[in-house]
Amino acid sequence: MRVTDTSDLWWKTAVFYNLNLETFLDWDDDGIGDLEGLAHRLDYLADLGVTCLWLAPMYPSPRQDNGYDISDYVGVDPRYGHLGDFVEVVRTAKDRGMRLIVDLVVNHTSDQHPWFQASRSDPSSRYRDFYNWRDEPPAEQRANMFPDVEDGVWHYDEVAGKYYEHSFYRHQPDLDTTNPAVRDEIAKVIGFWLQMGVDGFRVDAVPFLIQSDEGQREHEYLRTLRGYVGRRSGSGVMLGEVNLPYADQVDFFGNEEGDELTMQFDFVGNQQLYLALARQDATPLIEALRSRPATAPTNQWGNFVRNHDELTLDQLSEDERNEVFEAFAPEERQRIHGRGITRRLPPMLDGDPRRISMVYSLMFSLPGSPVLYYGEEIGMGEHETLPRRSAVRTPMQWCDEKNAGFSDADPEALPFPVVEGGFGPEHVNVSDQMHDTTSLLHQVRGLISAYRKSPEIGWGELEILETGHPCVIAHALTLDDRQLIALHNFAPDGRTVTLQVTEVDSSTRLVDMLEDRPYQLDDEGRLEVNLDGYDHRWMRVIRSGSKRLV
Ligand code: NOJ
């Protein structure tokens, strides 16, 4: 199947931006970010070039897991505003050319959700079978996702006098999604938010969501959900969290028409990227890209550098993981669950601006759609002493004034303290970077602009070009007569790279997409490029008759 009408498949060339209302901008100065705050920063995000916002859970919640513990699926946490404010944000974002997706967290609820309260206290309640109850836990339990906090996935509930299942924290009982009544409720949740104007969902914990009691994956349910989203909203996307090896992950896209998840995060590519960074050798990333499964044309990969969780390294071998730990998380307190790192990228790279720029350049040039985590565009760091995943969930740094310009409230009232030290707001903030043309913010804006002029990144064929230098990844993306060639050097010292450009005639030219640099192709289409340490390039190949904007 070849899809030529790209206009409705917006996710193929989208720029996603993930933020949590709680820490983005506090408009009423109660210490907690809110919808009105976000509304006042929509122009900033549109100017950055973002095309789709991903809002972290903003539902009523006891917030024992950053909002991923939901007690009401069809409401907004009153700390953020109300549904009217939500609709204003959706509407204003659309006006600025941005879509909005929300988290769909239906593998589990909070234990404070009325469904669980009814289920645990009343055996005759219609909600009893919304959860899995057992008199005894099974002899062999699968591993809990938070192994340093929970020792299994079955927990005894005093009220029910039985055990219930929880893949994550014990306060997050798993819904029984094989129960048709649960499926009906989930459908209503999806229908509700689509009616509120969202363009789809980031779907939490998908492998757990479709797991049956017998441990089978019910892909039929994912197909049902996707079909339903598609019927209710032509533009609705399902961007799924599936952290599995490619061979298993590809099944979650569905058949050759791509009838399950629309998009998936590339966790394998992400983990191999960090291994490559640790080794200063691009080979692990190149191998990941070579083995990344082909998808249906309507599907897409979501490329990311960091997200709101730990940087999980669970798919690396133990030796590989230790290499990354030693390079980027030398201290035990920077590690979590025995598998991940609780730091943001810039401190891991000792704040080296060349290396940080190289990584973001790479993210925007890899085949797929980029997903930014708030603050990445200015190079925010983590809070060094905040425990666990909170370290990367600190207030957005808008300026170097009180509370980084996030809120005028007493600092004690903030959900998390502002980052201190070398990555604190005196050194890293939006206001300063807006006025500095050498800043990361300017560079990211330039990268997004180049990405948006290059639909071959979202749609094209990938080819890894030979360079003879393991520290350099050279990749070409081709779509019809469009071609982009990108070079990224993982080593601290320079390299001269010779590339072979194909289908060259006397009028073929190469134009740099990020800076004003000349390139000279020889008669055979060979090109020599001098790369500095941690350097990067984006080159547009202009062939005769091409009318491309560079
Ligand atoms: C994945 C989310 O990204 C994470 O933050 C959360 O703790 C778990 N799912 C449980 O919802």
Coordinates of C-alpha atoms and ligand atoms in Angstrom, one line a residue:
M1 CA 0.0 0.0 0.0
R2 CA 1.3 3.4 -0.9
V3 CA -0.3 6.4 0.9
T4 CA 0.0 9.5 -1.2
D5 CA -2.5 11.7 0.5
T6 CA -0.5 12.8 3.6
S7 CA -2.7 15.5 4.8
D8 CA -4.9 13.4 7.2
L9 CA -2.0 11.3 8.4
W10 CA -0.7 14.2 10.5
W11 CA 1.2 12.0 13.0
K12 CA 3.7 10.9 10.2
T13 CA 5.4 14.3 10.4
A14 CA 4.3 15.6 13.8
V15 CA 6.5 17.2 16.5
F16 CA 5.1 16.0 19.9
Y17 CA 5.7 17.9 23.1
N18 CA 5.0 16.2 26.5
L19 CA 4.2 18.3 29.5
N20 CA 2.6 17.9 32.9
L21 CA 0.3 20.7 33.8
E22 CA 1.4 20.5 37.4
T23 CA 4.9 21.8 36.6
F24 CA 4.5 23.9 33.5
L25 CA 3.1 27.3 34.5
D26 CA 1.2 28.3 37.5
W27 CA -1.2 31.1 36.5
D28 CA -3.1 31.5 39.8
D29 CA 0.0 31.4 42.0
D30 CA -1.2 28.6 44.3
G31 CA 2.1 26.7 43.6
I32 CA 0.6 24.2 41.1
G33 CA 0.7 24.6 37.3
D34 CA -2.7 24.9 35.6
L35 CA -4.6 24.9 32.3
E36 CA -4.6 28.7 32.3
G37 CA -0.8 28.7 32.6
L38 CA -0.6 26.3 29.6
A39 CA -3.0 28.5 27.7
H40 CA -0.6 31.4 28.2
R41 CA 2.3 29.4 26.8
L42 CA 0.7 28.0 23.7
D43 CA 2.2 30.8 21.6
Y44 CA 5.6 29.8 22.9
L45 CA 5.1 26.2 21.9
A46 CA 3.7 27.1 18.5
D47 CA 6.7 29.3 17.9
L48 CA 9.0 26.5 18.9
G49 CA 7.3 24.5 16.1
V50 CA 5.4 21.9 18.1
T51 CA 2.5 20.4 16.3
C52 CA 1.0 18.2 18.9
L53 CA 0.9 18.5 22.7
W54 CA 0.8 15.4 24.8
L55 CA -0.7 16.2 28.2
A56 CA 0.3 14.0 31.0
P57 CA -2.6 12.7 33.2
M58 CA -4.6 15.8 34.3
Y59 CA -7.4 13.7 35.8
P60 CA -8.5 13.7 39.5
S61 CA -6.0 11.6 41.2
P62 CA -4.4 11.0 44.7
R63 CA -1.1 11.6 42.7
Q64 CA 0.9 8.8 44.3
D65 CA 2.2 8.1 40.8
N66 CA 2.4 11.5 39.1
G67 CA -1.2 11.3 38.1
Y68 CA -1.0 7.8 36.6
D69 CA -3.2 6.7 39.4
I70 CA -6.6 8.0 38.3
S71 CA -9.7 8.3 40.5
D72 CA -12.0 9.8 37.8
Y73 CA -11.5 9.3 34.1
V74 CA -13.9 12.0 32.9
G75 CA -12.8 14.9 35.0
V76 CA -9.9 17.4 35.4
D77 CA -8.1 17.7 38.7
P78 CA -9.5 20.9 40.2
R79 CA -6.0 22.1 41.0
Y80 CA -5.5 22.5 37.2
G81 CA -8.9 24.2 36.5
H82 CA -12.0 22.6 35.1
L83 CA -13.4 21.1 31.9
G84 CA -14.2 24.5 30.5
D85 CA -10.5 25.5 30.9
F86 CA -9.5 22.2 29.2
V87 CA -11.7 23.0 26.2
E88 CA -10.2 26.5 26.0
V89 CA -6.7 25.0 25.8
V90 CA -7.8 22.5 23.1
R91 CA -9.4 25.3 21.1
T92 CA -6.6 27.8 21.4
A93 CA -4.0 25.1 20.6
K94 CA -5.9 24.3 17.4
D95 CA -6.1 27.9 16.6
R96 CA -2.2 28.0 16.8
G97 CA -2.0 24.9 14.6
M98 CA -1.4 22.4 17.4
R99 CA -3.2 19.2 18.2
L100 CA -3.5 17.7 21.6
I101 CA -3.4 14.2 22.9
V102 CA -4.0 12.9 26.4
D103 CA -2.9 9.9 28.4
L104 CA -5.2 6.9 28.4
V105 CA -4.3 5.0 31.5
V106 CA -6.7 2.1 31.7
N107 CA -4.6 -0.8 32.6
H108 CA -5.3 0.2 36.2
T109 CA -7.1 2.7 38.3
S110 CA -6.2 4.3 41.6
D111 CA -7.4 2.3 44.6
Q112 CA -9.3 5.5 45.4
H113 CA -11.4 5.2 42.2
P114 CA -15.1 4.6 43.1
W115 CA -15.0 1.4 41.0
F116 CA -12.4 -0.1 43.2
Q117 CA -14.0 1.1 46.4
A118 CA -17.3 -0.6 45.3
S119 CA -15.5 -3.7 44.1
R120 CA -13.5 -4.3 47.3
S121 CA -16.4 -3.6 49.7
D122 CA -19.4 -5.2 48.0
P123 CA -19.2 -8.7 46.4
S124 CA -22.5 -8.2 44.7
S125 CA -21.5 -4.8 43.2
R126 CA -21.5 -4.6 39.4
Y127 CA -17.9 -3.4 39.8
R128 CA -16.7 -6.5 41.7
D129 CA -15.4 -8.1 38.5
F130 CA -13.8 -4.9 37.2
Y131 CA -10.7 -6.2 39.0
N132 CA -9.1 -9.6 39.5
W133 CA -9.7 -11.1 42.9
R134 CA -8.3 -14.3 44.3
D135 CA -8.4 -16.1 47.6
E136 CA -4.8 -17.0 47.3
P137 CA -2.0 -15.5 45.1
P138 CA -0.7 -17.8 42.4
A139 CA 2.3 -19.9 43.5
E140 CA 4.4 -18.2 40.8
Q141 CA 4.0 -14.5 40.4
R142 CA 5.2 -12.4 37.4
A143 CA 7.6 -9.6 38.3
N144 CA 6.2 -6.2 39.4
M145 CA 7.3 -3.2 37.3
F146 CA 8.6 -1.5 40.4
P147 CA 10.6 -4.4 41.9
D148 CA 12.4 -2.3 44.5
V149 CA 9.1 -1.2 46.0
E150 CA 6.7 -4.1 45.4
D151 CA 7.6 -7.7 45.8
G152 CA 4.9 -9.1 43.5
V153 CA 1.7 -8.3 41.6
W154 CA -0.8 -9.7 44.1
H155 CA -1.7 -7.8 47.2
Y156 CA -4.0 -8.7 50.1
D157 CA -6.9 -6.3 50.6
E158 CA -8.3 -6.3 54.2
V159 CA -11.7 -4.9 53.0
A160 CA -12.3 -7.6 50.4
G161 CA -10.5 -10.3 52.3
K162 CA -8.9 -11.3 49.0
Y163 CA -5.9 -10.6 46.8
Y164 CA -6.0 -8.3 43.8
E165 CA -3.6 -7.9 41.0
H166 CA -1.4 -4.8 40.4
S167 CA 1.3 -4.7 37.7
F168 CA 2.5 -1.4 39.1
Y169 CA 2.2 0.1 42.6
R170 CA -0.2 -1.7 45.0
H171 CA -2.3 1.5 45.0
Q172 CA -2.9 0.9 41.3
P173 CA -5.2 -2.2 41.0
D174 CA -5.3 -3.7 37.5
L175 CA -8.6 -3.5 35.7
D176 CA -9.8 -6.7 34.2
T177 CA -9.9 -5.6 30.6
T178 CA -11.3 -8.9 29.4
N179 CA -14.6 -8.0 31.2
P180 CA -17.0 -6.6 28.6
A181 CA -18.4 -4.2 31.2
V182 CA -14.9 -2.7 31.7
R183 CA -14.5 -2.4 28.0
D184 CA -17.7 -0.5 27.8
E185 CA -16.5 2.0 30.4
I186 CA -13.1 2.4 28.6
A187 CA -15.0 3.1 25.4
K188 CA -17.0 5.8 27.1
V189 CA -13.7 7.4 28.5
I190 CA -12.2 7.4 25.0
G191 CA -15.5 8.8 23.5
F192 CA -15.6 11.5 26.1
W193 CA -12.2 12.9 25.4
L194 CA -12.6 12.7 21.7
Q195 CA -15.8 14.7 22.1
M196 CA -13.8 17.2 24.1
G197 CA -11.7 17.7 21.0
V198 CA -8.5 15.7 21.6
D199 CA -6.7 14.2 18.7
G200 CA -6.0 10.9 20.4
F201 CA -4.1 9.2 23.2
R202 CA -0.8 8.3 24.5
V203 CA -1.7 4.8 25.7
D204 CA -0.1 3.7 28.9
A205 CA 1.4 0.3 29.6
V206 CA -0.1 -1.4 26.5
P207 CA 1.3 -5.0 27.0
F208 CA -0.2 -5.1 30.4
L209 CA -3.5 -3.6 29.2
I210 CA -4.1 -6.4 26.7
Q211 CA -2.8 -9.2 28.9
S212 CA -5.4 -11.9 29.7
D213 CA -5.5 -13.9 33.0
E214 CA -3.7 -16.7 31.1
G215 CA -0.8 -14.4 30.2
Q216 CA -1.9 -14.2 26.5
R217 CA -2.0 -10.9 24.7
E218 CA -5.4 -10.0 23.5
H219 CA -4.5 -8.1 20.3
E220 CA -8.1 -8.3 19.2
Y221 CA -8.9 -5.8 21.9
L222 CA -6.3 -3.4 20.6
R223 CA -7.8 -3.7 17.2
T224 CA -11.2 -3.0 18.6
L225 CA -10.0 0.1 20.4
R226 CA -8.2 1.4 17.3
G227 CA -11.3 0.8 15.2
Y228 CA -13.4 2.6 17.7
V229 CA -11.1 5.6 17.9
G230 CA -11.1 5.7 14.1
R231 CA -14.9 5.7 13.9
R232 CA -15.3 8.4 16.5
S233 CA -12.5 10.6 15.1
G234 CA -10.8 10.4 11.8
S235 CA -7.7 12.1 13.1
G236 CA -7.4 10.1 16.4
V237 CA -4.0 8.6 17.1
M238 CA -3.0 5.9 19.5
L239 CA 0.6 6.4 20.6
G240 CA 1.5 3.4 22.6
E241 CA 4.0 2.6 25.4
V242 CA 5.3 -0.8 24.5
N243 CA 8.8 -1.3 25.9
L244 CA 9.6 -4.7 24.3
P245 CA 12.1 -6.1 21.8
Y246 CA 11.3 -5.2 18.2
A247 CA 10.2 -8.7 17.4
D248 CA 7.4 -8.5 20.0
Q249 CA 6.8 -4.9 19.7
V250 CA 5.9 -5.0 16.0
D251 CA 2.8 -7.1 16.7
F252 CA 1.3 -4.0 18.5
F253 CA 1.2 -2.2 15.1
G254 CA -1.2 -4.9 13.9
N255 CA -1.5 -6.4 10.5
E256 CA 0.0 -5.1 7.2
E257 CA -2.7 -2.3 7.2
G258 CA -1.5 -1.3 10.7
D259 CA -4.8 -1.8 12.5
E260 CA -3.6 -1.7 16.1
L261 CA -1.5 1.1 17.6
T262 CA -0.9 4.0 15.3
M263 CA 2.4 4.9 16.8
Q264 CA 4.9 3.4 19.3
F265 CA 7.8 4.9 21.1
D266 CA 11.1 3.4 19.9
F267 CA 12.5 2.2 23.3
V268 CA 15.0 -0.1 21.6
G269 CA 16.5 2.7 19.6
N270 CA 16.5 4.9 22.7
Q271 CA 18.5 2.4 24.7
Q272 CA 20.9 1.7 21.9
L273 CA 21.4 5.5 21.5
Y274 CA 22.7 5.7 25.1
L275 CA 24.9 2.7 24.6
A276 CA 26.3 4.4 21.5
L277 CA 26.9 7.6 23.5
A278 CA 28.6 5.8 26.3
R279 CA 30.9 4.1 23.8
Q280 CA 31.4 7.1 21.6
D281 CA 30.6 4.7 18.8
A282 CA 27.5 4.9 16.6
T283 CA 27.4 1.2 15.9
P284 CA 24.7 0.1 18.5
L285 CA 22.3 2.8 17.1
I286 CA 23.1 1.8 13.5
E287 CA 22.3 -1.8 14.3
A288 CA 19.1 -0.9 16.0
L289 CA 18.0 1.2 13.0
R290 CA 18.9 -1.7 10.7
S291 CA 16.8 -4.1 12.7
R292 CA 13.9 -1.8 13.3
P293 CA 10.9 -3.5 11.8
A294 CA 9.1 -2.1 8.8
T295 CA 5.6 -0.8 9.5
A296 CA 2.5 -0.1 7.5
P297 CA 2.7 3.3 5.8
T298 CA 0.1 4.6 8.2
N299 CA 2.1 3.7 11.3
Q300 CA 4.9 5.7 12.8
W301 CA 7.7 5.5 15.3
G302 CA 8.0 8.0 18.1
N303 CA 11.7 9.0 18.6
F304 CA 12.7 10.4 22.0
V305 CA 15.7 11.2 24.1
R306 CA 14.2 11.4 27.5
N307 CA 10.7 11.1 29.0
H308 CA 9.1 11.6 32.4
D309 CA 10.2 8.2 33.7
E310 CA 13.6 6.7 34.4
L311 CA 15.8 6.3 31.4
T312 CA 15.2 2.6 31.2
L313 CA 18.0 0.3 30.1
D314 CA 16.2 -2.9 30.6
Q315 CA 16.7 -4.2 27.1
L316 CA 20.5 -3.9 27.2
S317 CA 22.6 -6.8 28.4
E318 CA 23.9 -6.5 32.0
D319 CA 27.4 -5.6 30.7
E320 CA 26.0 -3.0 28.3
R321 CA 23.8 -1.5 31.1
N322 CA 26.8 -1.3 33.4
E323 CA 28.7 0.6 30.6
V324 CA 25.9 3.1 30.4
F325 CA 25.6 3.3 34.2
E326 CA 29.3 4.0 34.6
A327 CA 29.3 6.6 31.9
F328 CA 26.2 8.5 32.8
A329 CA 25.0 7.5 36.3
P330 CA 28.2 6.8 38.3
E331 CA 26.4 7.3 41.6
E332 CA 23.9 4.8 43.0
R333 CA 21.3 7.5 43.8
Q334 CA 21.2 8.3 40.0
R335 CA 19.9 4.8 39.3
I336 CA 16.5 3.2 39.9
H337 CA 14.9 -0.3 39.8
G338 CA 18.3 -1.8 38.9
R339 CA 17.5 -0.9 35.3
G340 CA 17.3 2.9 34.8
I341 CA 18.7 6.4 35.3
T342 CA 16.9 9.3 36.9
R343 CA 18.8 12.0 35.1
R344 CA 18.1 14.3 32.2
L345 CA 20.5 14.3 29.2
P346 CA 22.5 17.5 29.6
P347 CA 24.0 16.7 33.0
M348 CA 24.7 13.2 31.8
L349 CA 26.8 14.8 29.0
D350 CA 28.5 17.2 31.5
G351 CA 26.7 20.0 29.9
D352 CA 28.8 19.8 26.7
P353 CA 26.9 21.9 24.3
R354 CA 28.2 20.3 21.1
R355 CA 27.3 16.8 22.3
I356 CA 23.8 17.9 23.5
S357 CA 23.1 19.6 20.2
M358 CA 24.3 16.5 18.3
V359 CA 21.9 14.2 20.2
Y360 CA 18.9 16.5 19.5
S361 CA 19.9 16.9 15.9
L362 CA 20.0 13.1 15.7
M363 CA 16.5 12.7 17.3
F364 CA 14.9 15.1 14.8
S365 CA 16.6 13.5 11.8
L366 CA 15.9 9.8 12.6
P367 CA 13.0 8.2 10.6
G368 CA 9.8 8.8 12.6
S369 CA 8.2 11.6 14.6
P370 CA 10.1 13.3 17.4
V371 CA 8.7 13.5 20.9
L372 CA 10.1 16.2 23.2
Y373 CA 9.8 16.2 27.0
Y374 CA 9.3 19.7 28.4
G375 CA 12.5 21.6 29.2
E376 CA 14.6 19.6 26.8
E377 CA 14.5 22.5 24.4
I378 CA 16.5 24.6 26.8
G379 CA 18.7 21.8 28.2
M380 CA 17.1 21.5 31.7
G381 CA 18.9 19.2 34.1
E382 CA 17.5 17.0 36.9
H383 CA 17.2 17.9 40.5
E384 CA 20.2 16.1 42.0
T385 CA 18.8 15.3 45.4
L386 CA 15.1 14.7 44.6
P387 CA 14.3 11.0 45.0
R388 CA 13.6 8.6 42.2
R389 CA 11.7 9.8 39.1
S390 CA 10.8 13.1 40.7
A391 CA 14.3 14.3 39.8
V392 CA 13.2 14.9 36.2
R393 CA 9.8 16.3 37.0
T394 CA 10.7 19.7 38.3
P395 CA 9.1 23.1 37.4
M396 CA 9.7 24.5 33.9
Q397 CA 12.5 27.1 34.0
W398 CA 11.0 30.2 32.3
C399 CA 13.4 32.8 33.7
D400 CA 16.0 33.4 36.4
E401 CA 13.5 35.0 38.9
K402 CA 11.6 33.5 41.8
N403 CA 10.7 29.9 41.3
A404 CA 12.2 30.1 37.8
G405 CA 9.2 32.2 36.7
F406 CA 7.0 29.1 37.1
S407 CA 4.9 30.5 40.0
D408 CA 4.8 33.4 42.5
A409 CA 3.8 31.1 45.3
D410 CA 5.9 30.3 48.3
P411 CA 8.5 27.8 47.2
E412 CA 7.2 25.4 49.8
A413 CA 3.9 25.3 47.9
L414 CA 5.5 23.9 44.7
P415 CA 5.0 20.2 43.8
F416 CA 8.7 19.8 43.4
P417 CA 11.5 22.3 44.1
V418 CA 13.2 24.1 41.2
V419 CA 16.6 22.6 40.0
E420 CA 19.6 24.0 41.8
G421 CA 23.2 24.4 40.8
G422 CA 24.7 24.5 37.3
F423 CA 21.5 23.6 35.6
G424 CA 19.4 25.9 37.8
P425 CA 17.4 28.8 36.3
E426 CA 20.3 31.3 36.7
H427 CA 22.0 29.3 34.0
V428 CA 19.2 27.5 32.1
N429 CA 16.0 29.4 31.3
V430 CA 13.7 30.2 28.4
S431 CA 14.0 34.0 28.6
D432 CA 17.7 34.2 28.3
Q433 CA 17.8 31.6 25.5
M434 CA 15.1 33.5 23.5
H435 CA 17.5 36.4 23.1
D436 CA 20.6 34.3 22.4
T437 CA 20.9 33.0 18.9
T438 CA 23.6 30.5 19.9
S439 CA 21.3 28.9 22.6
L440 CA 19.9 25.4 22.6
L441 CA 16.4 26.8 22.3
H442 CA 17.4 28.5 19.0
Q443 CA 19.0 25.3 17.8
V444 CA 16.0 23.2 18.6
R445 CA 13.7 25.6 16.9
G446 CA 16.0 25.5 13.9
L447 CA 15.9 21.7 14.0
I448 CA 12.2 21.6 14.2
S449 CA 11.9 24.0 11.3
A450 CA 14.3 21.8 9.2
Y451 CA 12.3 18.7 10.2
R452 CA 9.0 20.3 9.2
K453 CA 10.5 21.1 5.8
S454 CA 11.6 17.4 5.3
P455 CA 8.7 15.1 5.0
E456 CA 11.2 12.4 4.0
I457 CA 12.1 12.0 7.7
G458 CA 8.6 10.9 8.5
W459 CA 7.8 9.1 5.3
G460 CA 11.0 8.2 3.5
E461 CA 13.2 5.1 3.0
L462 CA 16.2 4.9 5.3
E463 CA 19.6 4.0 4.1
I464 CA 22.7 3.9 6.4
L465 CA 25.7 5.2 4.4
E466 CA 29.2 3.8 4.7
T467 CA 31.7 6.2 6.2
G468 CA 34.5 3.9 7.4
H469 CA 34.3 5.7 10.8
P470 CA 32.4 3.7 13.5
C471 CA 31.9 6.9 15.5
V472 CA 29.9 8.5 12.7
I473 CA 26.4 7.7 11.7
A474 CA 25.5 8.9 8.2
H475 CA 22.0 8.3 7.1
A476 CA 19.9 9.2 4.1
L477 CA 16.2 9.5 3.9
T478 CA 14.6 9.4 0.5
L479 CA 11.0 10.1 -0.6
D480 CA 10.5 10.4 -4.4
D481 CA 12.8 13.2 -5.5
R482 CA 13.4 14.4 -2.0
Q483 CA 16.5 13.4 -0.1
L484 CA 18.1 14.4 3.2
I485 CA 21.6 13.2 4.3
A486 CA 22.5 13.6 7.9
L487 CA 25.8 13.1 9.7
H488 CA 26.4 12.7 13.4
N489 CA 29.8 12.2 15.1
F490 CA 29.7 10.4 18.4
A491 CA 33.4 11.0 19.1
P492 CA 35.0 14.0 20.8
D493 CA 37.5 14.5 18.0
G494 CA 37.1 15.4 14.4
R495 CA 36.7 13.1 11.4
T496 CA 36.9 13.6 7.6
V497 CA 34.1 11.6 6.1
T498 CA 33.7 10.7 2.4
L499 CA 30.2 10.0 1.3
Q500 CA 28.9 8.6 -2.0
V501 CA 25.8 10.4 -3.2
T502 CA 23.9 8.5 -5.9
E503 CA 21.9 9.6 -8.9
V504 CA 24.1 12.6 -9.4
D505 CA 24.3 14.7 -12.5
S506 CA 26.0 18.0 -13.3
S507 CA 23.2 20.0 -11.7
T508 CA 23.1 18.1 -8.4
R509 CA 23.9 20.3 -5.4
L510 CA 24.0 19.8 -1.7
V511 CA 22.7 22.5 0.6
D512 CA 23.2 22.7 4.3
M513 CA 19.8 22.9 6.1
L514 CA 21.1 24.2 9.4
E515 CA 23.9 26.6 8.6
D516 CA 25.3 28.5 5.6
R517 CA 28.0 26.0 4.5
P518 CA 29.2 25.2 1.0
Y519 CA 29.6 21.6 -0.2
Q520 CA 31.4 20.4 -3.3
L521 CA 30.4 17.1 -5.0
D522 CA 33.0 15.6 -7.4
D523 CA 32.1 14.2 -10.8
E524 CA 31.4 10.8 -9.3
G525 CA 29.1 12.1 -6.7
R526 CA 31.7 11.9 -3.8
L527 CA 31.5 14.3 -1.1
E528 CA 34.1 15.1 1.6
V529 CA 32.9 16.5 4.9
N530 CA 35.1 17.6 7.8
L531 CA 33.3 17.0 11.0
D532 CA 34.5 18.4 14.3
G533 CA 34.1 16.4 17.5
Y534 CA 30.4 15.7 18.3
D535 CA 29.5 17.5 15.1
H536 CA 26.3 17.2 13.0
R537 CA 25.1 18.1 9.6
W538 CA 21.8 18.0 7.6
M539 CA 22.2 18.2 3.9
R540 CA 19.5 18.5 1.3
V541 CA 20.3 16.9 -2.0
I542 CA 19.0 19.2 -4.8
R543 CA 18.6 17.4 -8.0
S544 CA 17.8 19.0 -11.3
G545 CA 14.2 20.3 -11.5
S546 CA 13.7 20.2 -7.7
K547 CA 11.6 22.9 -6.2
R548 CA 12.4 22.2 -2.6
L549 CA 12.6 24.7 0.1
V550 CA 15.8 24.5 2.0
Ligands
NOJ1 C1 4.0 4.2 32.6 C2 4.1 5.6 33.0 O1 5.0 6.3 32.0 C3 4.7 5.7 34.3 O2 5.0 7.0 34.7 C4 3.8 5.0 35.3 O3 4.3 5.0 36.6 C5 3.4 3.6 34.8 N1 3.1 3.6 33.4 C6 2.1 3.2 35.6 O4 1.0 3.9 35.1

